[in-house]
Each structure stands twice: as C-alpha cells, then as structure tokens.
Coordinates of C-alpha atoms in Angstrom, one line a residue:
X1 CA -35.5 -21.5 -5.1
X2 CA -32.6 -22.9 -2.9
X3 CA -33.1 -21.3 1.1
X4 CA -31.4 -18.3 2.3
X5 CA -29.1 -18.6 4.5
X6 CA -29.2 -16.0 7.7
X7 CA -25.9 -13.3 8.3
X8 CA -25.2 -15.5 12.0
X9 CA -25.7 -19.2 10.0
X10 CA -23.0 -17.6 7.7
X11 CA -20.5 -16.4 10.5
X12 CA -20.7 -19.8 12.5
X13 CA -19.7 -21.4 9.0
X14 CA -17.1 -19.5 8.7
X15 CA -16.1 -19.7 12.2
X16 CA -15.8 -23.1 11.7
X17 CA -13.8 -23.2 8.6
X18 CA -11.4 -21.2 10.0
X19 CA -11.0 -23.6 12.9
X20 CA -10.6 -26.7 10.8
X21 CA -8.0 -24.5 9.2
X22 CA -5.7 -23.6 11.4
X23 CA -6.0 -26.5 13.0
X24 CA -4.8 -28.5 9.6
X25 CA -1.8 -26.0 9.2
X26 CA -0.7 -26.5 13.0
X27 CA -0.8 -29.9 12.1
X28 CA 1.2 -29.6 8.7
X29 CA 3.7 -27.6 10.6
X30 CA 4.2 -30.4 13.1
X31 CA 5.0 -32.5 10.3
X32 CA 7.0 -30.3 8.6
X33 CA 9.5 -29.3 11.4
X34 CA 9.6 -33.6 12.7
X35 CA 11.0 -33.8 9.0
X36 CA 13.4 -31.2 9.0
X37 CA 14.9 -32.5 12.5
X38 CA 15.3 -36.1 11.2
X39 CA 16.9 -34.7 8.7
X40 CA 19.1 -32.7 10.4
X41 CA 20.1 -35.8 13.1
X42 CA 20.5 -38.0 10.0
X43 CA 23.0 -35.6 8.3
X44 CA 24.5 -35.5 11.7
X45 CA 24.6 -39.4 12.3
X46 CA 26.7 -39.5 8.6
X47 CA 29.2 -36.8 9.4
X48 CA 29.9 -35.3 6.1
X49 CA 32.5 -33.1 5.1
X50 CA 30.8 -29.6 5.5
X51 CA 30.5 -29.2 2.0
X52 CA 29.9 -32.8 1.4
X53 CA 26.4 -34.4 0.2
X54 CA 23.5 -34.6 2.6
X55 CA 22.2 -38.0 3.8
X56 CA 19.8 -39.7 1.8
X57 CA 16.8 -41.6 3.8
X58 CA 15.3 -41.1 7.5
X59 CA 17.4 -41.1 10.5
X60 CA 18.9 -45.0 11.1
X61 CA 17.3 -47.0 13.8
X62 CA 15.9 -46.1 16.7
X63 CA 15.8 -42.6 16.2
X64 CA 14.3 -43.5 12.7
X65 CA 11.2 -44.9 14.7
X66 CA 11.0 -42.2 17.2
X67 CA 10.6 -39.6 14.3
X68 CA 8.2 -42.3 12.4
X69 CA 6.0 -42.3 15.3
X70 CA 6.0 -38.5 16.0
X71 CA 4.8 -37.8 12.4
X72 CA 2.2 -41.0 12.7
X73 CA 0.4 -39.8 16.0
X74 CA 0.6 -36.2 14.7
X75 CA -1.8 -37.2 11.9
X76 CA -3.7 -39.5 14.3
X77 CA -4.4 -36.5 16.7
X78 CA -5.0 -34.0 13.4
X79 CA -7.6 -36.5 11.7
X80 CA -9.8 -36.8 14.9
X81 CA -9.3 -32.8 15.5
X82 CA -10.7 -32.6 11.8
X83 CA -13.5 -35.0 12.5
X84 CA -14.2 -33.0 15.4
X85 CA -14.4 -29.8 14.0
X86 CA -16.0 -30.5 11.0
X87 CA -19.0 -31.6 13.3
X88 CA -19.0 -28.9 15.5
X89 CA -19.0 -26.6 12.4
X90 CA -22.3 -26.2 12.0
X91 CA -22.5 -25.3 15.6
X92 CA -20.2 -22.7 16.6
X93 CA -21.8 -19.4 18.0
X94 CA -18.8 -17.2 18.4
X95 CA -18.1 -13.4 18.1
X96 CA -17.9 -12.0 14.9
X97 CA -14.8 -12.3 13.5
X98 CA -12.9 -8.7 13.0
X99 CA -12.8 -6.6 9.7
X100 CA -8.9 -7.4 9.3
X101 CA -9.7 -11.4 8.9
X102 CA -9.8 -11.0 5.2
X103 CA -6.1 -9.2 4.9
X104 CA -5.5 -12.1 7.6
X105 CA -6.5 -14.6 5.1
X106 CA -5.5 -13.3 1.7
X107 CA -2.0 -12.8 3.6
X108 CA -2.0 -16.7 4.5
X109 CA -2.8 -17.1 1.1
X110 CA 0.0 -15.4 -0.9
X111 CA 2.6 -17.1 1.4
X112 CA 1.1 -20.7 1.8
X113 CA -1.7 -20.5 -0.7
X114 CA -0.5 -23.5 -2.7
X115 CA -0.1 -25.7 0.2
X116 CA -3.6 -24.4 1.4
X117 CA -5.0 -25.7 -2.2
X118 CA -3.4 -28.9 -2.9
X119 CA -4.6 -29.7 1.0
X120 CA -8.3 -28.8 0.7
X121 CA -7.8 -26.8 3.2
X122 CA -10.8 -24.4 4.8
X123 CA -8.7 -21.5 4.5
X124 CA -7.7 -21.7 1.0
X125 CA -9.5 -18.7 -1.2
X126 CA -11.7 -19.8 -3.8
X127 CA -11.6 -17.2 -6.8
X128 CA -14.6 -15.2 -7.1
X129 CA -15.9 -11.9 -9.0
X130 CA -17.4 -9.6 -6.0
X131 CA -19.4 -6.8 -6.3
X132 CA -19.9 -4.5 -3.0
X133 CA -18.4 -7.2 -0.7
X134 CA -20.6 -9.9 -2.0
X135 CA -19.4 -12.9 -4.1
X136 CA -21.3 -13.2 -7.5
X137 CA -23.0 -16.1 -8.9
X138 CA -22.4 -15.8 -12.6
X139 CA -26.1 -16.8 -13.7
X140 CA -27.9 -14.1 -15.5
X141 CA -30.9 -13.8 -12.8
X142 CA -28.3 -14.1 -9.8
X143 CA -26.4 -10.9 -11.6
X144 CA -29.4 -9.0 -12.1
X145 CA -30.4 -9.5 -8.5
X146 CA -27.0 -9.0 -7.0
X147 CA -26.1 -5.8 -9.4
X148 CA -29.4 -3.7 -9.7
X149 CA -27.5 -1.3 -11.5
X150 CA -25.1 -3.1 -14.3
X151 CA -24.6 -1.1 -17.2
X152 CA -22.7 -1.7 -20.6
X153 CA -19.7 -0.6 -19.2
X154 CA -17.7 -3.5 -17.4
X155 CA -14.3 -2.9 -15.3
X156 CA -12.9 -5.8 -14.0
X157 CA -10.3 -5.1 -11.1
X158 CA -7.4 -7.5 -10.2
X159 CA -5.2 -7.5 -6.7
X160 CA -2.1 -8.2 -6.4
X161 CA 0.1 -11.0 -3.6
X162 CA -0.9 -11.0 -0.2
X163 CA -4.1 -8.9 -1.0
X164 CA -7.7 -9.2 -1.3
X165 CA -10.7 -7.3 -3.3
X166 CA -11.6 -5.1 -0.2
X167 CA -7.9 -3.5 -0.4
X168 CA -8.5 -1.1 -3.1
X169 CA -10.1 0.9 -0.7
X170 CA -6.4 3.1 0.2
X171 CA -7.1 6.5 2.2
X172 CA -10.2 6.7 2.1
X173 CA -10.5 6.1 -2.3
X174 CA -11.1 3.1 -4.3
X175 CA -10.2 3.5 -8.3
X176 CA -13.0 0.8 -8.8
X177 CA -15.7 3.2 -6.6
X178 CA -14.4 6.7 -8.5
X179 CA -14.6 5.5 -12.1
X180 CA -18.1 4.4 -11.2
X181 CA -18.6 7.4 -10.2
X182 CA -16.7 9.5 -12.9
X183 CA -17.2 7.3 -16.1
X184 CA -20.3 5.0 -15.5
X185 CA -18.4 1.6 -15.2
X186 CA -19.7 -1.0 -12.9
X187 CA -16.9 -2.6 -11.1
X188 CA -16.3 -6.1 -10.0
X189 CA -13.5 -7.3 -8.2
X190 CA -11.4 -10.4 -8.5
X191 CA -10.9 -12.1 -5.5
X192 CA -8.3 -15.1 -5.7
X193 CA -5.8 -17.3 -3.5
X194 CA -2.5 -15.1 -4.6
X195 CA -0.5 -18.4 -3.7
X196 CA -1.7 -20.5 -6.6
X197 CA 0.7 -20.5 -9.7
X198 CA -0.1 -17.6 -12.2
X199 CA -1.1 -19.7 -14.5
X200 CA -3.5 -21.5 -12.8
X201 CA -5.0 -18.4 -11.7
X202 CA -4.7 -17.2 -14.9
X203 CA -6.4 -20.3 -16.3
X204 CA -9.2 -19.9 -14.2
X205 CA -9.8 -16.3 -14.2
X206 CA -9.9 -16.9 -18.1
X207 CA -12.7 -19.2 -17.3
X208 CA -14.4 -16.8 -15.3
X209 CA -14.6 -14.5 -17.2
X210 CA -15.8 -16.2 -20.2
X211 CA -18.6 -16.6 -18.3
X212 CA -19.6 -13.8 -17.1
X213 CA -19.9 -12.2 -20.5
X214 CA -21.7 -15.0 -21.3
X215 CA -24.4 -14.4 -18.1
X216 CA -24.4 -10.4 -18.1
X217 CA -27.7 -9.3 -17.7
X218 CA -27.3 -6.6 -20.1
X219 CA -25.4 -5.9 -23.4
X220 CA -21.4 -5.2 -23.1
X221 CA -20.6 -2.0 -24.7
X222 CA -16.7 -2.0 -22.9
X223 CA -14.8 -4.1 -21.0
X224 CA -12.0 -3.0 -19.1
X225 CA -9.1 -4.3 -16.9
X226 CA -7.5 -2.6 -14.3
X227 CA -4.4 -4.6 -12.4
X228 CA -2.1 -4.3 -9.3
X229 CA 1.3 -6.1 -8.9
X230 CA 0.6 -9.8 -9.2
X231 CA -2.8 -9.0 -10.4
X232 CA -1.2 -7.5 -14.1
X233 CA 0.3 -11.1 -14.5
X234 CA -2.5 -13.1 -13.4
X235 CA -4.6 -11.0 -16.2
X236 CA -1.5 -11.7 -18.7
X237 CA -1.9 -15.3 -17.9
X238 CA -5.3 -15.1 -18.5
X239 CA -5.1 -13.7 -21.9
X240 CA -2.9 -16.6 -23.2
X241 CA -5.4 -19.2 -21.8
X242 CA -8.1 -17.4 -23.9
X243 CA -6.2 -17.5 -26.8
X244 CA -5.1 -20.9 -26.8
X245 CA -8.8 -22.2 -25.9
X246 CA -10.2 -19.4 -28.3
X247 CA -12.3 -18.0 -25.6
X248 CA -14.4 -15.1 -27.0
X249 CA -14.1 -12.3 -24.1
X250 CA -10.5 -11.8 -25.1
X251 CA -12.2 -10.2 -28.1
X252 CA -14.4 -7.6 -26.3
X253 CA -11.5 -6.6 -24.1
X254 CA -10.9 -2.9 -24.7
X255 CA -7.7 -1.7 -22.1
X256 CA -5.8 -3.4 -20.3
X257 CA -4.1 -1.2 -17.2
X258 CA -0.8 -2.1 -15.1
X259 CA 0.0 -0.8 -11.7
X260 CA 3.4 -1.8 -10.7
X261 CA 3.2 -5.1 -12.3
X262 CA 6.5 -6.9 -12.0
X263 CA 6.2 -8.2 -15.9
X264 CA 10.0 -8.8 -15.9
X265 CA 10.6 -9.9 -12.2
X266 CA 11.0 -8.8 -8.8
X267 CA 14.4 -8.7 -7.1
X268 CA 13.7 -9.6 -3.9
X269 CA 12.2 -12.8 -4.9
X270 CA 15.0 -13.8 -7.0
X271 CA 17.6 -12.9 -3.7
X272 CA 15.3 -14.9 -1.9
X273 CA 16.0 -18.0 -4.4
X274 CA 19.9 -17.4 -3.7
X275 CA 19.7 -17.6 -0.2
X276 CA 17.9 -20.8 -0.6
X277 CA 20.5 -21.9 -2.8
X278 CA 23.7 -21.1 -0.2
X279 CA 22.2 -22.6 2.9
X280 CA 21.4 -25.9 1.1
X281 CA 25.5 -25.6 0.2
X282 CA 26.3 -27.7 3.4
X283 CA 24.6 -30.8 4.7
X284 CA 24.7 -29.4 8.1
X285 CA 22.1 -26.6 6.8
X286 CA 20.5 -28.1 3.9
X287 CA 17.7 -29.1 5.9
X288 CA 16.8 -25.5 6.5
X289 CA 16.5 -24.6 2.7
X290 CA 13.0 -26.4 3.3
X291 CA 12.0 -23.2 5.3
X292 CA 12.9 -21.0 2.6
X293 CA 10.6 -23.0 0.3
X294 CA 7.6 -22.2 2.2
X295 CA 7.4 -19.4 -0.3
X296 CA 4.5 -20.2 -2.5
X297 CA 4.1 -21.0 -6.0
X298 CA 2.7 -17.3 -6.9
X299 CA 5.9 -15.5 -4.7
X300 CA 8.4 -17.8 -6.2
X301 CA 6.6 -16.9 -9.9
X302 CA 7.4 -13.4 -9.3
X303 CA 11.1 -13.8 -9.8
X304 CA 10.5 -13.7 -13.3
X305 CA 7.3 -12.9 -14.0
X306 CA 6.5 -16.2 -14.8
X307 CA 2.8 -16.4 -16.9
X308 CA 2.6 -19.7 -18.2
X309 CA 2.6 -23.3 -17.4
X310 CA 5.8 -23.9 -19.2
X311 CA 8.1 -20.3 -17.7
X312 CA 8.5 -23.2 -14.3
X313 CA 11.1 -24.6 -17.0
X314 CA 14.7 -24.6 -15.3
X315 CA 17.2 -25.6 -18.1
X316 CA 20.3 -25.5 -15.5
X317 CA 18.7 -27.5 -13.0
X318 CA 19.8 -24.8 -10.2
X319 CA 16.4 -23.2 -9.4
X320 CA 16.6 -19.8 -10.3
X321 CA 17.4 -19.7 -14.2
X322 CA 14.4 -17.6 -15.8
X323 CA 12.5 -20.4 -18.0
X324 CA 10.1 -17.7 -19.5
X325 CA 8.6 -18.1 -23.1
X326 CA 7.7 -14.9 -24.5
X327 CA 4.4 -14.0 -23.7
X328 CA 3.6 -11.0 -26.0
X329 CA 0.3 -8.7 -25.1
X330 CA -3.0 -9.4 -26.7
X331 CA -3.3 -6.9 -29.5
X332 CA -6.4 -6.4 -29.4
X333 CA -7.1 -4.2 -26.5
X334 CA -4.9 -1.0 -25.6
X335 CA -2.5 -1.6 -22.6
X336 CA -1.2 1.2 -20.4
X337 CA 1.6 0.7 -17.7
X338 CA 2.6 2.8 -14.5
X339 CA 5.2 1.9 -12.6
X340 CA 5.9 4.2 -9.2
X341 CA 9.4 4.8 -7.9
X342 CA 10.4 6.5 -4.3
X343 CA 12.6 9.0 -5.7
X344 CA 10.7 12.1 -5.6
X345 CA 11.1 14.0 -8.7
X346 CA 12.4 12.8 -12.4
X347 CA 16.6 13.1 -12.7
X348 CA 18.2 15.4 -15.3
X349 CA 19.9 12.6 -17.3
X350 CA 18.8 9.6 -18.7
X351 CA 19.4 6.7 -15.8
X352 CA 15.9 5.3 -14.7
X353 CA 14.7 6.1 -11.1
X354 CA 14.9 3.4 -8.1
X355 CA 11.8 1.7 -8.0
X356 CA 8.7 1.6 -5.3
X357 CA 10.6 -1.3 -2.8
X358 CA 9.3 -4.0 -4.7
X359 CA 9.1 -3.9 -8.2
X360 CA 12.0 -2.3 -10.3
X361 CA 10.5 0.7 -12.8
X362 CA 12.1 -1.2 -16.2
X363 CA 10.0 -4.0 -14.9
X364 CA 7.0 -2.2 -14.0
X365 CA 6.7 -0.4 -17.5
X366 CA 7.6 -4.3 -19.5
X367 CA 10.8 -3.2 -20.7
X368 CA 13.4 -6.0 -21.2
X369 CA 17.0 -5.4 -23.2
X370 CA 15.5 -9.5 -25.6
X371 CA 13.1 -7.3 -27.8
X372 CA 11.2 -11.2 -27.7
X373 CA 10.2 -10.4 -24.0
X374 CA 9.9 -6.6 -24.1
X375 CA 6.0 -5.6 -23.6
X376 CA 6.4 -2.7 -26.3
X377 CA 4.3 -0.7 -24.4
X378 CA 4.1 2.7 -26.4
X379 CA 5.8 5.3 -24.3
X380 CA 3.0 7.2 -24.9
X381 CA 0.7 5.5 -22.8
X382 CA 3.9 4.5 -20.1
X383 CA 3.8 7.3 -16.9
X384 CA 6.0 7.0 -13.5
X385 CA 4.2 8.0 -11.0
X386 CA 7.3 9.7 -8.4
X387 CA 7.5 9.9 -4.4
X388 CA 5.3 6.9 -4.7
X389 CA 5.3 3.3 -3.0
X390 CA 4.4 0.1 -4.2
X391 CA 0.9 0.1 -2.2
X392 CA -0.1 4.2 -2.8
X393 CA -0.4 3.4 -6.2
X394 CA -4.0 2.2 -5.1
X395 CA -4.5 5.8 -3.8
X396 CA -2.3 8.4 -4.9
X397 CA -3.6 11.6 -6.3
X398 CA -1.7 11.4 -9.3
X399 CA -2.6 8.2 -10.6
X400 CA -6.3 8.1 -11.0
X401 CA -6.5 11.0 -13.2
X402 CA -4.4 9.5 -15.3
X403 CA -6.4 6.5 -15.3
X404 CA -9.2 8.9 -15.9
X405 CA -7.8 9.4 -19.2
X406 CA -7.2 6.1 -20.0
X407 CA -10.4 4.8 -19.3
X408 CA -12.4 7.9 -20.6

C-alpha cells in the first residue's frame, strides 16, 4: 500500500506548483509581448499603406538582434527559475493558500487553459471526478474507501467556463448536495481545465466515465447528468466520443439536464471574433489581434457551440464562419433544457425573452431555424426560468424543484 501523504506535505506541493506556474506564465508573457513589439517596429520599419499587408519576418538588423536576444535571455532566466523551483518544491513551508485559490485557478484555466496544457504547465487542471472536495481514484477499493455511502443511484455534475466543482455551492445550496438529500443520488463532480477544446474534454470525460462504471463498487441502477453552461457541451461532446468508440456507459445513461448551455453559441464570443477581425485590418494594429487571441480554445468554442473535433472547420478562411456538423442528442437517455432570461415575467405575445447576459434563451433551450442542428428538445420538458442570471441558475429557488421532477 503506497504511503500517505500528510495535509502540510500536500500544501507545500501545491505551493510549489503554483510557484513554478506563475513563474512559467510571467515568462510566456515576456515572450509574448517582445514578439508583439517586433512586430509592431517591423510593420513600422516597412511603412505600409494603413490598410496595406503587414510585414512578414522579424524586425531587420540590429533591432532584429536586440529583440532575438530579449526573447533568448528571457528563456535563459525562465529555465533556471524552473530548475530552481522545481527543487525548492518539495520544500516550501508557506501559509495555506486561501479558499478562493481554486476560482483563482479554474479562472486561469478557462481563459489560458490551452496554453497552460500544451506547456505542461503546474497550473493546468487535470480532469478529475470529486466527491466531497476530494479527487477520486477510479479503482473499485479506492471508491469504496473514498465514498462510504455509494448507492445505485449515480449523478454526475458538470461546470461550466471559468468554474470549478466547488461552485455549485450558490447561496448557501448545491443541486448535487439536495438531490442527495431528496432522491438518494450520490453525486460526483467533474472537475476539468475549461480552456481545453470541448472535444478534448469531451473525449476524455467519455473516458472517464467509462471507467468509473466499470470500477463502481456497487451495481448502477441510474445514471444521471446534470450540466452548466460549457459543462452541457462538454457532456454533448462526450456522448459522440462514446458513440463512435462504442463505449458502454452511454447505454446506462438515463437524463441528461442543461442549465444555460449555449448549444447554438454565445454572442459575446462571436463579437469578440469581430473585433479581432477589425484591428488585424491595418498593419499598424495587426499585431494587437495577438491579444485578442489569448482567448482559449474552450471560449473561442463557445461562439458556436462547437462539440467536435471537426466544428474548428472554417470554410471561408475568415475565422468566424460556424463549421459545426450536426451533432444530434443521444436517444437513449431523456434530455431536459432550461435556459434563464433577466426579464422578469413571460411577455403576452410570442417574441422570446432577452436572455441571462450570456447565453441567448433560443440557444439555451437547442433551438436552431436548420432542423439538422436543432436539439428537438420536447417542449415539454423545455422551462425558462425568469428574473434569473446566468450564474443563479445554480441556486435559484425555482429551478431545483423542477429538477426535482426531472430527476424523480
């Protein structure tokens, strides 16, 4: 039996990652912001027309070198700090680090999360199931140990961008917490880097939780999914992977729930794609259009909803056509869909309510005017919950009952 590890062991660990980190981003940005000067001096140097094409290649000459060896020593400086730190890891005696690290995290996640990945960076989140604040080891034994009390009934709970596991706690309630409570479920919570591409996620989760049925430590009477935001796309995702690999937990799923997915897009993404698309109009601001792409793979997949490998298809070549296939729900299971909207009661005729500041309501219920891409979602399992934002739906008094009746 492999040696425990002691709580203060654990937090100098951490400690330490986080170090190593931040100090591998700080370098990254150093990098980052050399290039995007070079690029402006060399777009300079050229003098193009202002809507002419940008220089191609580093700044000529001298200035070429002086930005070479800016970007050299940077790296110089950043492997020795990473040396450094990876030694004093093990180390490190500091304070505790404060409740809101994890929101600090999974934020750094959903906005650089892909960089963090493809970097082997410390910081980068490593999808897990968690169960009471602990990450699960999906070995039959481990579960037992780890979840004294699993029962039959599984529900599996998914956050959405810029979140983390521990935020389904809202006001004081957790959905995962009161339909243990109400309905006998044991909940686990997905815990993921929200920056990844959704189908990577989706891939993996699929993987996941192929396994876990496969290592429960007692027979699965139900299983259950219950989604936020992102989280409803990263759980579509997941359901193509496990059809195409034939994965058998597909077949035991039994609902399927949507909170304010954005399963046809989210404006404010796409806006963000035009902006990017206007500044990189003149050579003089091209450069700049690199900030913009600091978005990560998972944001710049909620434009359209994107939930497979092949919906990053751009067939005009300008960055924001929507690529999508159609990705159909799994019929299997029953799927349910609320989507919230700030206006506070229904209107008298038939125009659809503003949204919840994120996510449109069409969007958040799957409806799309292609009858290939609409979710045909039966109305009667469709609610809008009103006077609600985007994150009450984690806590509003009117949704879990209705949830309640879902998942009775």
């Amino acid at each position: 039996m492999p040696p425990t590890t002691s709580a203060p062991d654990r937090r100098r660990a951490r400690n330490g990652h986080d170090l190593r980190g931040m100090q591998r981003l700080t370098i990254d940005a150093i990098t980052g912001v050399t290039d995007l000067v070079e690029a402006m001096h060399a777009n300079i140097s050229a003098l193009p027309g202002v809507l002419g094409k940008p220089a191609a290649g580093p700044a000529p000459g001298i200035a070429g070198l002086v930005y070479r060896s800016v970007r050299g020593v940077t790296r110089f400086v950043g492997d020795g700090l990473d040396l450094a730190f990876a030694k004093l890891a093990p180390l490190l005696d500091v304070v505790r680090p404060p409740p809101q690290r994890e929101a600090v995290v999974a934020a750094l996640n959903g906005v650089l999360g892909d960089h963090l990945d493809a970097t082997g960076n410390p910081l980068a989140i490593e999808m897990r199931l968690r169960h009471d604040d602990h990450a699960l080891t999906l070995r039959r034994d481990a579960l037992a140990d780890a979840v004294p009390e699993a029962g039959g009934k599984l529900l599996v709970l998914v956050h959405g961008l810029c979140m983390n596991d521990l935020q389904w706690r809202y006001n004081g309630h957790d959905h995962g917490a009161a339909l243990a409570h109400d309905l006998g479920y044991t909940p686990l919570y997905l815990h993921y880097n929200s920056g990844r591409r959704i189908s990577s996620n989706g891939r993996e989760f699929a993987a996941l939780m192929e396994q876990l049925l496969m290592q429960w430590p007692v027979p699965v009477e139900r299983l259950s999914i219950l989604c936020h935001s992102m989280g409803g796309l990263v759980a579509r995702s997941a359901c193509v992977a496990a059809q195409e690999q034939r994965q058998t937990w597909l077949a035991r799923l039994d609902r399927l729930v949507f909170l304010g997915t954005p399963h046809q897009g989210a404006p404010l993404e796409r806006a963000g794609s035009w902006v990017d698309a206007l500044i990189a109009l003149s050579p003089y601001t091209a450069p700049f259009a690199r900030l913009g792409k600091v978005r990560s793979a998972g944001i710049q997949d909620l434009r359209h909803g994107n939930v497979r490998d092949e919906d990053w298809r751009d067939r005009d070549g300008d960055g924001r056509a929507d690529g999508r296939l159609p990705s159909p729900l799994p019929k299997g299971p029953l799927c349910y869909a609320i989507a919230a909207s700030t206006t506070a009661q229904p209107s008298d005729g038939d125009e659809l309510p503003k949204g919840d500041g994120l996510v449109p309501v069409a969007s958040a219920l799957g409806w799309h005017e292609d009858r290939a891409f609409d979710l045909r979602i039966p109305k009667t399992r469709q609610r809008i919950a009103y006077g609600v934002h985007h994150l009450e739906l984690l806590g509003d008094a009117g949704v879990y009952p209705q949830l309640l009746r879902w998942l009775a």
